[in-house]
Amino acid sequence: MRVLVTYGSKRGGTEGIARQVAETLRVEGLDVELRPPGDIDDVSAYDAVIVGGALYANRWFRLARRFVHRHAQKLRERPVWFFSSGPLDGSAEQGEIAPTSQVQALMKQVGARGHMTFGGRLEKDAKGFIAHAMARTHAGDWRDSGHIQQWARSVAAQLRPGREGRPTPVESGPELQLH
Ligand SMILES: Cc1cc2nc3c(=O)[nH]c(=O)nc-3n(C[C@H](O)[C@H](O)[C@H](O)COP(=O)(O)O)c2cc1C
């Protein structure tokens, strides 16, 4: 089972989540490639694909959107999961946040099996006029390793036929670091 994990990340926070998803899937015994979307010409070599997108004004960062549009036909033929990142507060840990309408449309386009919203990160010295202004009040890292690992384990369980329903305790497995 070869799995592609890819991401549209403007400032690196979503890339860090994608890395942790990939590491967790590897620990779960899957053959995983973590690659930026621009590196991928064809998804035919993969049995399953996970796409993460950074949210900007309720829309996925363009590299993630572009990846989905470009590979839509082949993505429809294999299991696909999406994740979004992310709210700059604790809301993603207080209850499941539904995908935005744009992300829902992308999910529909490829028949994505599931979606999760994770908290985001904004650095104090974020570049860009709006990001810099936002950082004055919203800088911080709300990415939650436990949540990310738990979700990645649930995807791994769905990718292993016959092992659905296997308990996936949050505490198990090695401690993984977010970068
Ligand atoms: C200008 C701007 C707009 C944002 N809009 C949203 C949004 O609509 N929804 C949301 O949940 N997070 C929003 N965020 C937070 C980002 O999604 C968060 O910082 C995320 O971790 C960025 O990912 P990246 O580092 O991979 O680019 C916004 C951040 C900035 C700077």
mmCIF file of C-alpha atoms and ligand atoms in Angstrom:
data_model
loop_
_atom_site.group_PDB
_atom_site.id
_atom_site.type_symbol
_atom_site.label_atom_id
_atom_site.label_comp_id
_atom_site.label_asym_id
_atom_site.label_seq_id
_atom_site.Cartn_x
_atom_site.Cartn_y
_atom_site.Cartn_z
ATOM 1 C CA MET A 1 0.000 0.000 0.000
ATOM 2 C CA ARG A 2 1.760 3.110 -1.262
ATOM 3 C CA VAL A 3 0.420 6.385 0.057
ATOM 4 C CA LEU A 4 1.120 9.934 -1.149
ATOM 5 C CA VAL A 5 0.908 12.771 1.375
ATOM 6 C CA THR A 6 1.008 16.202 -0.246
ATOM 7 C CA TYR A 7 0.204 19.739 0.913
ATOM 8 C CA GLY A 8 -0.409 23.323 -0.126
ATOM 9 C CA SER A 9 1.406 25.371 2.483
ATOM 10 C CA LYS A 10 2.288 29.058 2.213
ATOM 11 C CA ARG A 11 4.205 29.516 5.483
ATOM 12 C CA GLY A 12 5.225 25.962 6.382
ATOM 13 C CA GLY A 13 2.659 25.174 9.091
ATOM 14 C CA THR A 14 0.598 22.827 6.930
ATOM 15 C CA GLU A 15 3.763 21.200 5.629
ATOM 16 C CA GLY A 16 4.645 20.347 9.248
ATOM 17 C CA ILE A 17 1.255 18.698 9.726
ATOM 18 C CA ALA A 18 1.687 16.749 6.480
ATOM 19 C CA ARG A 19 5.082 15.560 7.728
ATOM 20 C CA GLN A 20 3.558 14.308 10.941
ATOM 21 C CA VAL A 21 0.723 12.576 9.076
ATOM 22 C CA ALA A 22 3.331 10.866 6.863
ATOM 23 C CA GLU A 23 5.477 9.811 9.859
ATOM 24 C CA THR A 24 2.457 8.395 11.655
ATOM 25 C CA LEU A 25 1.360 6.410 8.593
ATOM 26 C CA ARG A 26 4.907 5.006 8.346
ATOM 27 C CA VAL A 27 4.808 3.938 11.983
ATOM 28 C CA GLU A 28 1.530 2.208 11.102
ATOM 29 C CA GLY A 29 3.399 0.172 8.490
ATOM 30 C CA LEU A 30 2.439 1.987 5.294
ATOM 31 C CA ASP A 31 4.800 2.870 2.455
ATOM 32 C CA VAL A 32 4.530 6.673 2.427
ATOM 33 C CA GLU A 33 5.891 9.447 0.229
ATOM 34 C CA LEU A 34 5.705 13.039 1.430
ATOM 35 C CA ARG A 35 6.033 15.396 -1.530
ATOM 36 C CA PRO A 36 5.074 18.964 -2.435
ATOM 37 C CA PRO A 37 2.279 19.091 -5.020
ATOM 38 C CA GLY A 38 4.431 20.675 -7.713
ATOM 39 C CA ASP A 39 6.695 17.599 -7.708
ATOM 40 C CA ILE A 40 3.932 15.263 -8.769
ATOM 41 C CA ASP A 41 3.213 14.647 -12.417
ATOM 42 C CA ASP A 42 1.053 11.585 -11.966
ATOM 43 C CA VAL A 43 -0.673 9.960 -8.991
ATOM 44 C CA SER A 44 -1.039 6.578 -10.707
ATOM 45 C CA ALA A 45 1.815 5.095 -8.658
ATOM 46 C CA TYR A 46 -0.100 5.614 -5.402
ATOM 47 C CA ASP A 47 -2.851 3.466 -3.914
ATOM 48 C CA ALA A 48 -4.152 6.310 -1.743
ATOM 49 C CA VAL A 49 -3.614 10.070 -1.479
ATOM 50 C CA ILE A 50 -3.843 12.531 1.411
ATOM 51 C CA VAL A 51 -3.989 16.236 0.553
ATOM 52 C CA GLY A 52 -3.605 19.033 3.086
ATOM 53 C CA GLY A 53 -4.409 22.668 2.444
ATOM 54 C CA ALA A 54 -3.697 25.839 4.410
ATOM 55 C CA LEU A 55 -6.824 27.973 4.803
ATOM 56 C CA TYR A 56 -6.653 31.576 3.653
ATOM 57 C CA ALA A 57 -9.973 33.458 3.688
ATOM 58 C CA ASN A 58 -11.802 30.102 3.847
ATOM 59 C CA ARG A 59 -10.065 28.791 0.750
ATOM 60 C CA TRP A 60 -7.238 26.322 0.353
ATOM 61 C CA PHE A 61 -3.888 27.813 -0.611
ATOM 62 C CA ARG A 62 -3.711 27.661 -4.411
ATOM 63 C CA LEU A 63 -1.073 24.895 -4.671
ATOM 64 C CA ALA A 64 -3.426 22.453 -2.920
ATOM 65 C CA ARG A 65 -6.409 23.529 -5.038
ATOM 66 C CA ARG A 66 -4.394 23.255 -8.213
ATOM 67 C CA PHE A 67 -3.211 19.752 -7.281
ATOM 68 C CA VAL A 68 -6.788 18.563 -6.817
ATOM 69 C CA HIS A 69 -8.013 20.097 -10.100
ATOM 70 C CA ARG A 70 -5.036 18.807 -12.038
ATOM 71 C CA HIS A 71 -5.263 15.211 -10.816
ATOM 72 C CA ALA A 72 -9.041 15.036 -10.292
ATOM 73 C CA GLN A 73 -9.674 12.180 -12.660
ATOM 74 C CA LYS A 74 -7.096 9.834 -11.135
ATOM 75 C CA LEU A 75 -7.895 10.958 -7.598
ATOM 76 C CA ARG A 76 -11.486 9.829 -8.180
ATOM 77 C CA GLU A 77 -10.169 6.315 -8.849
ATOM 78 C CA ARG A 78 -8.391 5.895 -5.487
ATOM 79 C CA PRO A 79 -9.132 6.581 -1.819
ATOM 80 C CA VAL A 80 -8.454 10.204 -0.922
ATOM 81 C CA TRP A 81 -8.534 12.100 2.374
ATOM 82 C CA PHE A 82 -8.208 15.840 2.927
ATOM 83 C CA PHE A 83 -7.134 17.925 5.878
ATOM 84 C CA SER A 84 -7.263 21.681 6.377
ATOM 85 C CA SER A 85 -5.244 23.961 8.631
ATOM 86 C CA GLY A 86 -6.168 26.090 10.389
ATOM 87 C CA PRO A 87 -7.830 28.114 12.976
ATOM 88 C CA LEU A 88 -5.555 30.301 15.093
ATOM 89 C CA ASP A 89 -7.274 29.358 18.343
ATOM 90 C CA GLY A 90 -8.276 26.187 20.179
ATOM 91 C CA SER A 91 -11.496 25.666 18.208
ATOM 92 C CA ALA A 92 -10.191 22.695 16.171
ATOM 93 C CA GLU A 93 -9.744 20.783 19.459
ATOM 94 C CA GLN A 94 -13.150 21.712 20.868
ATOM 95 C CA GLY A 95 -15.157 19.899 18.207
ATOM 96 C CA GLU A 96 -14.822 18.824 14.611
ATOM 97 C CA ILE A 97 -14.792 21.800 12.223
ATOM 98 C CA ALA A 98 -16.496 21.089 8.900
ATOM 99 C CA PRO A 99 -14.616 21.772 5.675
ATOM 100 C CA THR A 100 -15.270 25.210 4.173
ATOM 101 C CA SER A 101 -17.633 25.302 1.192
ATOM 102 C CA GLN A 102 -14.736 25.538 -1.240
ATOM 103 C CA VAL A 103 -13.043 22.508 0.337
ATOM 104 C CA GLN A 104 -16.371 20.641 0.301
ATOM 105 C CA ALA A 105 -16.597 21.286 -3.438
ATOM 106 C CA LEU A 106 -13.061 19.924 -3.914
ATOM 107 C CA MET A 107 -13.980 16.852 -1.851
ATOM 108 C CA LYS A 108 -17.019 16.271 -4.029
ATOM 109 C CA GLN A 109 -14.936 16.618 -7.165
ATOM 110 C CA VAL A 110 -12.711 13.658 -6.202
ATOM 111 C CA GLY A 111 -15.041 11.718 -3.886
ATOM 112 C CA ALA A 112 -12.822 12.286 -0.852
ATOM 113 C CA ARG A 113 -13.557 9.813 1.956
ATOM 114 C CA GLY A 114 -12.938 12.139 4.837
ATOM 115 C CA HIS A 115 -11.679 15.481 6.092
ATOM 116 C CA MET A 116 -10.221 16.923 9.265
ATOM 117 C CA THR A 117 -9.514 20.507 10.301
ATOM 118 C CA PHE A 118 -6.405 20.987 12.440
ATOM 119 C CA GLY A 119 -5.336 24.128 14.260
ATOM 120 C CA GLY A 120 -2.918 26.385 12.403
ATOM 121 C CA ARG A 121 0.252 28.330 13.068
ATOM 122 C CA LEU A 122 1.142 31.948 12.471
ATOM 123 C CA GLU A 123 4.604 33.150 13.366
ATOM 124 C CA LYS A 124 5.128 36.514 15.090
ATOM 125 C CA ASP A 125 7.288 37.749 12.234
ATOM 126 C CA ALA A 126 4.992 36.483 9.441
ATOM 127 C CA LYS A 127 5.696 38.196 6.128
ATOM 128 C CA GLY A 128 2.932 39.865 4.123
ATOM 129 C CA PHE A 129 0.871 42.934 4.995
ATOM 130 C CA ILE A 130 -2.280 41.167 6.219
ATOM 131 C CA ALA A 131 -0.452 38.254 7.855
ATOM 132 C CA HIS A 132 1.830 40.658 9.694
ATOM 133 C CA ALA A 133 -1.163 42.625 10.993
ATOM 134 C CA MET A 134 -2.939 39.407 12.009
ATOM 135 C CA ALA A 135 0.174 38.171 13.788
ATOM 136 C CA ARG A 136 -0.051 41.077 16.256
ATOM 137 C CA THR A 137 -3.122 39.481 17.793
ATOM 138 C CA HIS A 138 -3.150 35.885 16.508
ATOM 139 C CA ALA A 139 0.455 34.662 16.429
ATOM 140 C CA GLY A 140 0.888 31.178 17.855
ATOM 141 C CA ASP A 141 0.939 27.472 17.111
ATOM 142 C CA TRP A 142 -2.354 25.625 17.526
ATOM 143 C CA ARG A 143 -1.279 22.462 15.718
ATOM 144 C CA ASP A 144 -1.995 19.528 18.015
ATOM 145 C CA SER A 145 0.252 16.474 17.617
ATOM 146 C CA GLY A 146 -2.163 14.137 19.405
ATOM 147 C CA HIS A 147 -5.038 15.155 17.132
ATOM 148 C CA ILE A 148 -2.896 14.816 13.987
ATOM 149 C CA GLN A 149 -1.595 11.368 14.971
ATOM 150 C CA GLN A 150 -5.044 10.152 15.976
ATOM 151 C CA TRP A 151 -6.499 11.175 12.623
ATOM 152 C CA ALA A 152 -3.583 9.672 10.651
ATOM 153 C CA ARG A 153 -4.020 6.395 12.555
ATOM 154 C CA SER A 154 -7.720 6.356 11.712
ATOM 155 C CA VAL A 155 -6.845 6.790 8.022
ATOM 156 C CA ALA A 156 -4.245 3.989 8.293
ATOM 157 C CA ALA A 157 -6.876 1.722 9.855
ATOM 158 C CA GLN A 158 -9.207 2.373 6.917
ATOM 159 C CA LEU A 159 -6.409 1.545 4.485
ATOM 160 C CA ARG A 160 -5.778 -1.870 6.018
ATOM 161 C CA PRO A 161 -8.609 -4.179 4.979
ATOM 162 C CA GLY A 162 -9.866 -6.287 7.831
ATOM 163 C CA ARG A 163 -8.279 -4.132 10.496
ATOM 164 C CA GLU A 164 -11.008 -1.530 10.746
ATOM 165 C CA GLY A 165 -12.253 -1.176 14.237
ATOM 166 C CA ARG A 166 -8.786 -1.782 15.654
ATOM 167 C CA PRO A 167 -8.388 0.501 18.643
ATOM 168 C CA THR A 168 -6.118 3.443 17.876
ATOM 169 C CA PRO A 169 -5.270 4.963 21.257
ATOM 170 C CA VAL A 170 -3.857 8.462 21.092
ATOM 171 C CA GLU A 171 -1.180 7.598 23.642
ATOM 172 C CA SER A 172 0.372 4.701 21.713
ATOM 173 C CA GLY A 173 3.362 4.984 19.386
ATOM 174 C CA PRO A 174 6.501 7.099 19.621
ATOM 175 C CA GLU A 175 6.354 10.806 20.349
ATOM 176 C CA LEU A 176 6.657 12.718 17.069
ATOM 177 C CA GLN A 177 7.749 16.320 16.795
ATOM 178 C CA LEU A 178 6.084 19.064 14.747
ATOM 179 C CA HIS A 179 8.415 21.227 12.707
HETATM 180 C C1 LIG B 1 -4.241 36.368 5.749
HETATM 181 C C2 LIG B 1 -4.629 35.120 6.480
HETATM 182 C C3 LIG B 1 -5.911 34.589 6.312
HETATM 183 C C4 LIG B 1 -6.283 33.424 7.012
HETATM 184 N N1 LIG B 1 -7.539 32.915 6.831
HETATM 185 C C5 LIG B 1 -7.914 31.807 7.536
HETATM 186 C C6 LIG B 1 -9.221 31.261 7.389
HETATM 187 O O1 LIG B 1 -10.057 31.723 6.624
HETATM 188 N N2 LIG B 1 -9.552 30.175 8.148
HETATM 189 C C7 LIG B 1 -8.658 29.604 9.022
HETATM 190 O O2 LIG B 1 -9.003 28.635 9.699
HETATM 191 N N3 LIG B 1 -7.399 30.083 9.145
HETATM 192 C C8 LIG B 1 -7.017 31.167 8.437
HETATM 193 N N4 LIG B 1 -5.747 31.665 8.566
HETATM 194 C C9 LIG B 1 -4.775 30.944 9.394
HETATM 195 C C10 LIG B 1 -3.903 30.030 8.535
HETATM 196 O O3 LIG B 1 -4.688 29.058 7.916
HETATM 197 C C11 LIG B 1 -2.840 29.372 9.410
HETATM 198 O O4 LIG B 1 -1.880 30.365 9.740
HETATM 199 C C12 LIG B 1 -2.195 28.194 8.733
HETATM 200 O O5 LIG B 1 -1.460 27.456 9.679
HETATM 201 C C13 LIG B 1 -1.294 28.638 7.580
HETATM 202 O O6 LIG B 1 -0.700 27.516 6.999
HETATM 203 P P1 LIG B 1 0.687 27.587 6.264
HETATM 204 O O7 LIG B 1 1.727 27.977 7.317
HETATM 205 O O8 LIG B 1 0.897 26.204 5.780
HETATM 206 O O9 LIG B 1 0.584 28.576 5.170
HETATM 207 C C14 LIG B 1 -5.348 32.796 7.877
HETATM 208 C C15 LIG B 1 -4.071 33.341 8.030
HETATM 209 C C16 LIG B 1 -3.705 34.479 7.347
HETATM 210 C C17 LIG B 1 -2.325 35.016 7.533
#
